[in-house]
Amino acid sequence: QKEVEQNSGPLSVPEGAIASLNCTYSDRVSQSFFWYRQYSGKSPELIMSIYSNGDKEDGRFTAQLNKASQYVSLLIRDSQPSDSATYLCAVDTGGTSYGKLTFGQGTILTVHP
Amino acid sequence: EAGVTQFPSHSVIEKGQTVTLRCDPISGHDNLYWYRRVMGKEIKFLLHFVKESKQDESGMPNNRFLAERTGGTYSTLKVQPAELEDSGVYFCASSQDYGTLYGYTFGSGTRLTVV
């Protein structure tokens, strides 16, 4: 079992729809959770971080965390073609490995006009 | 504020040669990380510097890889001798705080191709 797993995708949604990206993780001591967006050939860019159970909203983005189910998701409302990218889920287990992120394989999102 | 700078952006070398990648973190960031993404795989942690000290090098694949951060500023990652499986994109990231409380800032990466 991979430490961080994302829905394999690719995910294709029409412009204006809600895109839902999912991620599960295996290490129960994980403390911090991140979503990065990566355009082709570019560096990963942090778009959301979440540390507590529940929802966290930032503009069109909502991150949801459920530590009991070891599940974190990212919702993108009113999806735009410019949201088309690879979305990476990353987890920090903290402890002695502070700062070490474990990434999922990424989900490719395509928003079509 | 200048971002994390990596160079070269691309490097093509022959198997057995040596390559040195460089990363300049954001000024004042004590924490510097190296990650690697090989084709078809997820981004994987290589090591973490706090200033000039190696905090965690558990992800370094083998002793062909040597990372340094002299004076706690820029860092280099040397691969010697390079093997075909070392091909991939090497990312550097930096953060001001200890840990990832506010996330990292990644550089644009060095694409290494070993032929």
Short mmCIF file of C-alpha atoms in Angstrom, two decimals, chain A residues 58-100:
data_model
loop_
_atom_site.label_atom_id
_atom_site.label_comp_id
_atom_site.label_asym_id
_atom_site.label_seq_id
_atom_site.Cartn_x
_atom_site.Cartn_y
_atom_site.Cartn_z
CA ASP A 58 -9.97 29.77 0.33
CA GLY A 59 -11.69 31.39 -2.59
CA ARG A 60 -12.85 28.71 -5.01
CA PHE A 61 -10.87 26.03 -3.17
CA THR A 62 -12.08 23.95 -0.22
CA ALA A 63 -9.91 21.39 1.52
CA GLN A 64 -11.58 18.73 3.65
CA LEU A 65 -9.82 16.59 6.22
CA ASN A 66 -11.09 13.52 8.05
CA LYS A 67 -8.32 12.07 10.21
CA ALA A 68 -10.46 9.15 11.42
CA SER A 69 -10.89 8.00 7.83
CA GLN A 70 -7.37 9.15 6.86
CA TYR A 71 -8.81 11.09 4.00
CA VAL A 72 -8.22 14.54 2.58
CA SER A 73 -9.90 16.10 -0.41
CA LEU A 74 -9.82 19.24 -2.49
CA LEU A 75 -12.89 20.76 -4.10
CA ILE A 76 -12.53 23.36 -6.82
CA ARG A 77 -15.74 25.30 -7.43
CA ASP A 78 -16.53 27.09 -10.68
CA SER A 79 -13.65 25.30 -12.39
CA GLN A 80 -11.80 27.30 -15.02
CA PRO A 81 -9.61 26.11 -17.91
CA SER A 82 -6.69 27.72 -16.07
CA ASP A 83 -7.21 25.16 -13.29
CA SER A 84 -6.07 22.43 -15.67
CA ALA A 85 -2.95 21.02 -14.04
CA THR A 86 -1.67 18.13 -11.95
CA TYR A 87 -2.80 18.30 -8.33
CA LEU A 88 -0.51 16.77 -5.75
CA CYS A 89 -1.55 15.70 -2.28
CA ALA A 90 1.28 15.84 0.27
CA VAL A 91 1.44 14.75 3.88
CA ASP A 92 3.82 15.67 6.69
CA THR A 93 3.96 13.12 9.49
CA GLY A 94 5.88 15.51 11.75
CA GLY A 95 7.84 14.02 14.63
CA THR A 96 11.50 13.40 13.92
CA SER A 97 10.87 13.82 10.21
CA TYR A 98 9.65 17.38 10.52
CA GLY A 99 9.54 18.99 7.14
CA LYS A 100 9.57 15.77 5.17
#
